[in-house]
């Protein structure tokens, strides 16, 4: 039975923090992998999970930076991973699997936004490749270690998924690049990935979620000119957030931590969350709720097949 895409009345909200949603939850003995868990909301996610007793693996493309950001946080270990490089993804997964440990939580948090046109691997558009294909390959490669009967895989999407669905006729922007269309497609892919992974993993008791963390000033905005952010009404001339809907990083981390750990979601999956609850279907373009194309099962299955073809990885492929 698919989980209805409706609020459940969790009692948490936009101002809840990662610490709030973890209150009373003991993650001792659990292992979590948090991509990008050393910057922005990922850093707060790592701190919160480790604070609740989890062992947290943070694979980083800048390991020294990760070690500096997480110095003194008990229960955290670093490794190397560049999601834009499928060899790096394979090597990280092989190192992890060789250790023989099990995974209770994967949070696909790392991401880039609205960068200038960048090509990676065999010429793939970098936002789609990093935010979606890298995580697709990572989770499929780690699948043998993901614990049946209780593990969760959480993919951090964005209200930006409302910009566009999957551009089937020009997924890699060969016919002209638009930095926001590329971000929107990548974030829609994060939602569709969670839909299909939940379908595939449900019988094994591995559930998947996606989410909108809210708007948070982090390094994610590094590619946006200051004038563009002022124009969007996000910051003032001094660079301070002026949009009062902006969250702190601790609040921004809350929904992914909630999706990864809350007993309120036991037996559920495949849904898009926001503000520490399951989201409603979007009724406008104001960034709230989930657009139906992003949770469409046919689109999700089609994207899975295409991603498996592109990356050459599929943990669920039926041997022929
Ligand atoms: N901030 C917001 O308002 C907002 C809103 C909606 C959704 N989100 C989503 O939230 C997630 C986290 O964003 P954030 O705001 O915390 O941004 P952030 O501070 O820039 O953190 C992003 C992390 O991803 C890592 N990363 C980027 N490219 C990578 C690659 N090729 N391989 C491995 N790691 C890579 C970064 O590593 P480096 O530090 O080494 O670059 C960084 O640690 C993203 O998926 C973003 O789309 C954020």
Short mmCIF file of C-alpha atoms and ligand atoms in Angstrom, two decimals:
data_model
loop_
_atom_site.label_atom_id
_atom_site.label_comp_id
_atom_site.label_asym_id
_atom_site.label_seq_id
_atom_site.Cartn_x
_atom_site.Cartn_y
_atom_site.Cartn_z
CA UNK A 1 0.00 0.00 0.00
CA UNK A 2 1.59 3.33 -1.00
CA UNK A 3 1.69 5.91 1.79
CA UNK A 4 -0.78 8.74 1.17
CA UNK A 5 0.88 12.03 0.27
CA UNK A 6 -0.87 13.89 3.11
CA UNK A 7 0.13 15.53 6.35
CA UNK A 8 0.00 13.25 9.37
CA UNK A 9 0.02 16.01 12.00
CA UNK A 10 3.46 15.20 13.41
CA UNK A 11 3.31 18.02 15.91
CA UNK A 12 6.54 19.45 14.51
CA UNK A 13 6.81 22.37 12.10
CA UNK A 14 8.97 24.79 10.17
CA UNK A 15 10.72 26.05 13.29
CA UNK A 16 11.46 22.63 14.77
CA UNK A 17 15.16 21.80 14.95
CA UNK A 18 16.98 18.54 14.37
CA UNK A 19 17.46 18.29 18.13
CA UNK A 20 13.69 18.75 18.67
CA UNK A 21 12.74 15.88 16.37
CA UNK A 22 15.35 13.61 17.94
CA UNK A 23 14.17 14.25 21.49
CA UNK A 24 13.82 10.87 23.20
CA UNK A 25 15.24 8.92 20.24
CA UNK A 26 18.32 6.80 20.97
CA UNK A 27 20.39 5.98 17.88
CA UNK A 28 23.07 4.01 19.74
CA UNK A 29 24.26 1.10 17.62
CA UNK A 30 22.91 2.67 14.40
CA UNK A 31 25.12 3.63 11.48
CA UNK A 32 24.27 6.56 9.21
CA UNK A 33 25.91 7.79 6.03
CA UNK A 34 25.37 11.50 5.33
CA UNK A 35 26.71 12.83 2.02
CA UNK A 36 27.81 16.43 2.30
CA UNK A 37 27.55 16.02 6.05
CA UNK A 38 30.20 18.65 6.70
CA UNK A 39 28.56 21.85 5.44
CA UNK A 40 25.27 23.68 5.84
CA UNK A 41 22.30 21.53 6.79
CA UNK A 42 24.36 18.36 6.28
CA UNK A 43 26.72 19.45 9.04
CA UNK A 44 23.81 19.99 11.41
CA UNK A 45 22.39 16.62 10.37
CA UNK A 46 25.66 14.89 11.21
CA UNK A 47 25.94 16.67 14.56
CA UNK A 48 22.35 15.80 15.48
CA UNK A 49 22.57 12.11 14.51
CA UNK A 50 25.91 11.69 16.27
CA UNK A 51 24.51 13.54 19.28
CA UNK A 52 21.71 10.96 19.48
CA UNK A 53 24.29 8.16 19.57
CA UNK A 54 24.63 7.13 15.91
CA UNK A 55 27.94 6.38 14.24
CA UNK A 56 28.00 8.75 11.27
CA UNK A 57 30.10 8.22 8.15
CA UNK A 58 30.68 11.44 6.22
CA UNK A 59 32.11 10.83 2.76
CA UNK A 60 33.59 14.11 1.58
CA UNK A 61 35.03 15.47 -1.62
CA UNK A 62 37.14 17.78 0.57
CA UNK A 63 38.21 15.50 3.38
CA UNK A 64 40.43 18.01 5.17
CA UNK A 65 37.55 20.51 5.25
CA UNK A 66 35.25 17.83 6.62
CA UNK A 67 37.74 16.91 9.31
CA UNK A 68 38.01 20.55 10.33
CA UNK A 69 34.22 21.10 10.34
CA UNK A 70 33.57 17.98 12.41
CA UNK A 71 36.56 18.17 14.76
CA UNK A 72 35.49 17.23 18.25
CA UNK A 73 32.17 15.65 17.21
CA UNK A 74 32.14 12.21 18.80
CA UNK A 75 31.02 9.26 16.66
CA UNK A 76 31.90 10.65 13.24
CA UNK A 77 34.29 9.26 10.67
CA UNK A 78 35.32 10.73 7.34
CA UNK A 79 36.00 9.14 3.97
CA UNK A 80 36.43 10.37 0.41
CA UNK A 81 33.69 10.67 -2.19
CA UNK A 82 33.10 12.80 -5.24
CA UNK A 83 29.53 12.21 -6.40
CA UNK A 84 30.33 13.66 -9.81
CA UNK A 85 32.86 10.87 -10.40
CA UNK A 86 31.36 7.37 -10.61
CA UNK A 87 34.78 5.78 -10.03
CA UNK A 88 35.00 7.66 -6.76
CA UNK A 89 31.48 6.48 -5.84
CA UNK A 90 32.44 2.88 -6.59
CA UNK A 91 35.67 3.13 -4.63
CA UNK A 92 33.94 4.58 -1.57
CA UNK A 93 31.26 1.90 -1.69
CA UNK A 94 33.86 -0.85 -2.07
CA UNK A 95 35.82 0.46 0.93
CA UNK A 96 32.65 0.65 3.00
CA UNK A 97 31.40 -2.81 2.00
CA UNK A 98 34.82 -4.31 2.71
CA UNK A 99 34.40 -3.21 6.33
CA UNK A 100 31.41 -5.55 6.69
CA UNK A 101 29.23 -3.06 8.55
CA UNK A 102 25.50 -2.49 8.08
CA UNK A 103 23.76 0.77 7.28
CA UNK A 104 20.61 1.93 9.06
CA UNK A 105 20.30 5.39 7.52
CA UNK A 106 21.49 6.95 4.27
CA UNK A 107 20.90 10.65 3.81
CA UNK A 108 21.54 11.79 0.25
CA UNK A 109 22.15 15.38 1.27
CA UNK A 110 25.07 16.62 -0.84
CA UNK A 111 24.23 18.92 -3.68
CA UNK A 112 25.12 21.83 -5.90
CA UNK A 113 22.76 24.55 -7.10
CA UNK A 114 22.56 26.80 -10.12
CA UNK A 115 26.21 26.48 -11.08
CA UNK A 116 27.54 27.71 -14.42
CA UNK A 117 27.32 25.04 -17.11
CA UNK A 118 29.65 22.25 -16.05
CA UNK A 119 30.20 18.87 -17.64
CA UNK A 120 31.32 15.80 -15.70
CA UNK A 121 31.98 12.17 -16.57
CA UNK A 122 30.99 11.45 -20.16
CA UNK A 123 29.69 15.00 -20.64
CA UNK A 124 26.79 14.89 -18.17
CA UNK A 125 25.26 18.09 -16.84
CA UNK A 126 26.82 18.51 -13.39
CA UNK A 127 23.73 19.20 -11.25
CA UNK A 128 21.88 16.13 -12.54
CA UNK A 129 25.04 14.04 -12.32
CA UNK A 130 26.01 15.15 -8.80
CA UNK A 131 22.64 15.55 -7.11
CA UNK A 132 20.94 12.55 -8.71
CA UNK A 133 23.16 10.12 -10.65
CA UNK A 134 25.93 10.07 -8.04
CA UNK A 135 23.45 9.29 -5.27
CA UNK A 136 21.68 6.74 -7.48
CA UNK A 137 24.96 4.87 -8.00
CA UNK A 138 25.94 5.26 -4.35
CA UNK A 139 22.75 3.76 -2.91
CA UNK A 140 22.67 0.94 -5.44
CA UNK A 141 26.29 0.05 -4.69
CA UNK A 142 25.72 0.24 -0.91
CA UNK A 143 22.47 -1.77 -1.14
CA UNK A 144 24.01 -5.05 0.11
CA UNK A 145 24.87 -3.32 3.40
CA UNK A 146 21.54 -1.53 3.90
CA UNK A 147 19.79 -3.33 6.72
CA UNK A 148 16.54 -5.08 5.79
CA UNK A 149 13.63 -4.42 8.12
CA UNK A 150 14.14 -0.90 9.33
CA UNK A 151 16.67 1.05 7.28
CA UNK A 152 15.70 4.33 5.65
CA UNK A 153 17.12 6.15 2.64
CA UNK A 154 16.38 9.87 2.61
CA UNK A 155 16.96 12.11 -0.41
CA UNK A 156 17.16 15.85 0.10
CA UNK A 157 15.19 17.56 -2.64
CA UNK A 158 13.91 21.14 -2.71
CA UNK A 159 10.90 23.27 -3.50
CA UNK A 160 12.98 23.90 -6.63
CA UNK A 161 11.64 20.60 -7.97
CA UNK A 162 8.65 22.73 -8.97
CA UNK A 163 10.73 24.37 -11.71
CA UNK A 164 10.52 21.36 -14.01
CA UNK A 165 9.93 17.66 -14.36
CA UNK A 166 12.46 15.37 -16.03
CA UNK A 167 13.38 16.77 -19.44
CA UNK A 168 13.26 13.44 -21.28
CA UNK A 169 14.06 15.03 -24.63
CA UNK A 170 17.16 16.89 -23.36
CA UNK A 171 18.16 15.55 -19.95
CA UNK A 172 21.79 16.68 -20.29
CA UNK A 173 21.01 20.17 -21.65
CA UNK A 174 22.70 19.49 -24.97
CA UNK A 175 20.40 22.05 -26.60
CA UNK A 176 21.17 24.97 -24.27
CA UNK A 177 21.85 25.29 -20.56
CA UNK A 178 19.69 26.99 -17.93
CA UNK A 179 21.08 26.80 -14.38
CA UNK A 180 17.65 26.83 -12.68
CA UNK A 181 16.09 24.31 -15.05
CA UNK A 182 19.06 22.06 -14.34
CA UNK A 183 18.62 22.42 -10.57
CA UNK A 184 14.87 21.81 -10.88
CA UNK A 185 15.35 18.65 -12.92
CA UNK A 186 17.95 17.31 -10.47
CA UNK A 187 15.67 17.98 -7.49
CA UNK A 188 12.70 16.32 -9.23
CA UNK A 189 14.99 13.35 -9.82
CA UNK A 190 15.66 13.17 -6.05
CA UNK A 191 11.91 12.85 -5.40
CA UNK A 192 11.33 10.27 -8.15
CA UNK A 193 14.31 8.26 -6.89
CA UNK A 194 12.72 8.01 -3.45
CA UNK A 195 9.41 6.90 -4.98
CA UNK A 196 10.99 4.06 -6.97
CA UNK A 197 13.46 2.98 -4.30
CA UNK A 198 10.62 2.74 -1.82
CA UNK A 199 8.70 0.52 -4.22
CA UNK A 200 11.74 -1.71 -4.76
CA UNK A 201 12.86 -1.80 -1.13
CA UNK A 202 9.50 -2.01 0.63
CA UNK A 203 9.31 -5.80 0.74
CA UNK A 204 12.73 -5.86 2.40
CA UNK A 205 11.54 -3.28 4.92
CA UNK A 206 13.80 -0.53 3.58
CA UNK A 207 11.82 2.68 3.20
CA UNK A 208 12.64 5.85 1.29
CA UNK A 209 11.65 9.47 1.61
CA UNK A 210 12.43 12.78 -0.03
CA UNK A 211 11.99 16.25 1.36
CA UNK A 212 12.20 20.00 1.12
CA UNK A 213 14.41 21.31 3.92
CA UNK A 214 13.20 24.91 3.57
CA UNK A 215 15.36 27.90 2.67
CA UNK A 216 18.61 28.29 4.55
CA UNK A 217 21.59 30.52 3.85
CA UNK A 218 24.49 28.10 3.32
CA UNK A 219 27.38 27.57 0.93
CA UNK A 220 24.79 26.21 -1.53
CA UNK A 221 24.25 29.74 -2.81
CA UNK A 222 27.93 30.08 -3.73
CA UNK A 223 27.17 30.25 -7.45
CA UNK A 224 24.54 32.98 -7.15
CA UNK A 225 25.67 36.57 -7.67
CA UNK A 226 24.78 38.76 -4.67
CA UNK A 227 22.58 40.92 -6.93
CA UNK A 228 20.50 37.87 -7.88
CA UNK A 229 19.90 37.00 -4.22
CA UNK A 230 18.98 40.60 -3.44
CA UNK A 231 16.65 40.54 -6.43
CA UNK A 232 15.04 37.35 -5.15
CA UNK A 233 14.43 39.11 -1.83
CA UNK A 234 16.61 36.64 0.06
CA UNK A 235 19.32 38.98 1.43
CA UNK A 236 20.02 42.66 1.97
CA UNK A 237 23.03 44.64 0.70
CA UNK A 238 25.06 43.38 3.67
CA UNK A 239 24.35 39.73 2.83
CA UNK A 240 21.95 39.17 5.76
CA UNK A 241 18.86 37.01 5.23
CA UNK A 242 15.80 39.25 5.08
CA UNK A 243 13.19 36.70 4.02
CA UNK A 244 11.62 35.76 7.34
CA UNK A 245 10.76 32.30 6.09
CA UNK A 246 14.47 31.44 6.07
CA UNK A 247 15.44 28.76 8.55
CA UNK A 248 18.56 28.32 10.62
CA UNK A 249 20.74 25.33 9.64
CA UNK A 250 19.46 23.52 12.76
CA UNK A 251 15.88 24.01 11.54
CA UNK A 252 16.88 23.21 7.96
CA UNK A 253 18.29 19.86 9.06
CA UNK A 254 15.16 18.91 10.98
CA UNK A 255 13.01 17.45 8.19
CA UNK A 256 15.70 15.08 6.90
CA UNK A 257 16.53 13.96 10.44
CA UNK A 258 12.81 13.46 11.11
CA UNK A 259 12.36 11.47 7.89
CA UNK A 260 15.39 9.32 8.76
CA UNK A 261 14.46 8.53 12.35
CA UNK A 262 10.90 9.30 13.37
CA UNK A 263 8.77 6.40 14.59
CA UNK A 264 5.83 8.47 13.31
CA UNK A 265 6.85 7.27 9.82
CA UNK A 266 7.12 3.57 10.66
CA UNK A 267 5.43 1.52 7.95
CA UNK A 268 5.40 4.48 5.54
CA UNK A 269 7.56 5.52 2.62
CA UNK A 270 7.83 6.91 -0.89
CA UNK A 271 6.53 10.31 0.15
CA UNK A 272 7.91 13.86 0.00
CA UNK A 273 8.13 15.68 3.30
CA UNK A 274 8.43 19.29 4.39
CA UNK A 275 8.51 21.09 7.73
CA UNK A 276 8.82 17.76 9.60
CA UNK A 277 5.64 16.27 8.21
CA UNK A 278 4.50 14.59 5.02
CA UNK A 279 3.76 17.33 2.47
CA UNK A 280 0.52 17.94 0.62
CA UNK A 281 0.24 18.03 -3.17
CA UNK A 282 1.31 21.45 -4.47
CA UNK A 283 -1.57 23.69 -5.47
CA UNK A 284 0.52 26.62 -6.71
CA UNK A 285 4.09 27.54 -7.62
CA UNK A 286 4.93 29.00 -4.21
CA UNK A 287 7.43 26.23 -3.43
CA UNK A 288 5.16 24.43 -0.97
CA UNK A 289 4.00 20.87 -1.44
CA UNK A 290 5.00 18.31 -4.02
CA UNK A 291 4.15 18.48 -7.72
CA UNK A 292 2.39 15.40 -9.03
CA UNK A 293 4.95 14.78 -11.81
CA UNK A 294 7.61 14.29 -9.10
CA UNK A 295 5.74 11.45 -7.41
CA UNK A 296 4.37 9.85 -10.57
CA UNK A 297 5.18 6.11 -10.42
CA UNK A 298 5.63 5.85 -14.20
CA UNK A 299 8.09 8.74 -14.24
CA UNK A 300 9.88 7.18 -11.25
CA UNK A 301 10.25 3.80 -12.96
CA UNK A 302 11.39 5.44 -16.20
CA UNK A 303 14.00 7.54 -14.40
CA UNK A 304 15.28 4.46 -12.55
CA UNK A 305 15.76 2.58 -15.82
CA UNK A 306 17.48 5.54 -17.46
CA UNK A 307 19.73 6.14 -14.43
CA UNK A 308 20.73 2.48 -14.35
CA UNK A 309 21.61 2.66 -18.06
CA UNK A 310 23.68 5.81 -17.55
CA UNK A 311 25.55 4.67 -14.42
CA UNK A 312 25.75 0.96 -15.20
CA UNK A 313 24.57 0.16 -11.69
CA UNK A 314 21.28 -1.39 -10.56
CA UNK A 315 21.04 -3.40 -7.35
CA UNK A 316 17.59 -4.62 -8.38
CA UNK A 317 18.35 -5.73 -11.92
CA UNK A 318 16.90 -9.13 -12.67
CA UNK A 319 19.57 -11.44 -14.06
CA UNK A 320 18.69 -12.67 -17.54
N1 LIG B 1 20.14 25.73 1.61
C1 LIG B 1 18.92 25.74 1.11
O1 LIG B 1 18.21 26.76 1.17
C2 LIG B 1 18.35 24.50 0.47
C3 LIG B 1 17.03 24.55 0.00
C4 LIG B 1 16.50 23.43 -0.62
C5 LIG B 1 17.26 22.29 -0.74
N2 LIG B 1 18.54 22.27 -0.28
C6 LIG B 1 19.32 21.03 -0.46
O2 LIG B 1 19.97 20.70 0.74
C7 LIG B 1 21.16 19.97 0.45
C8 LIG B 1 22.31 20.51 1.28
O3 LIG B 1 22.50 21.86 0.92
P1 LIG B 1 23.21 22.94 1.85
O4 LIG B 1 22.36 24.14 1.78
O5 LIG B 1 23.58 22.39 3.15
O6 LIG B 1 24.51 23.24 0.94
P2 LIG B 1 26.07 23.24 1.24
O7 LIG B 1 26.36 23.90 2.54
O8 LIG B 1 26.71 23.79 0.02
O9 LIG B 1 26.42 21.69 1.38
C9 LIG B 1 26.41 20.84 0.26
C10 LIG B 1 27.38 19.71 0.50
O10 LIG B 1 27.40 18.89 -0.67
C11 LIG B 1 28.74 18.60 -0.97
N3 LIG B 1 28.96 18.29 -2.37
C12 LIG B 1 28.76 19.10 -3.43
N4 LIG B 1 29.17 18.48 -4.56
C13 LIG B 1 29.66 17.28 -4.20
C14 LIG B 1 30.25 16.20 -4.90
N5 LIG B 1 30.49 16.24 -6.22
N6 LIG B 1 30.62 15.12 -4.20
C15 LIG B 1 30.45 15.05 -2.88
N7 LIG B 1 29.90 16.03 -2.14
C16 LIG B 1 29.53 17.14 -2.80
C17 LIG B 1 29.48 19.87 -0.58
O11 LIG B 1 30.85 19.60 -0.49
P3 LIG B 1 31.92 20.80 -0.59
O12 LIG B 1 31.74 21.60 0.66
O13 LIG B 1 33.22 20.07 -0.64
O14 LIG B 1 31.60 21.57 -1.82
C18 LIG B 1 28.82 20.19 0.74
O15 LIG B 1 29.40 19.46 1.78
C19 LIG B 1 21.36 20.05 -1.06
O16 LIG B 1 20.97 18.83 -1.66
C20 LIG B 1 20.43 21.18 -1.48
O17 LIG B 1 19.97 21.03 -2.80
C21 LIG B 1 19.10 23.33 0.34
#
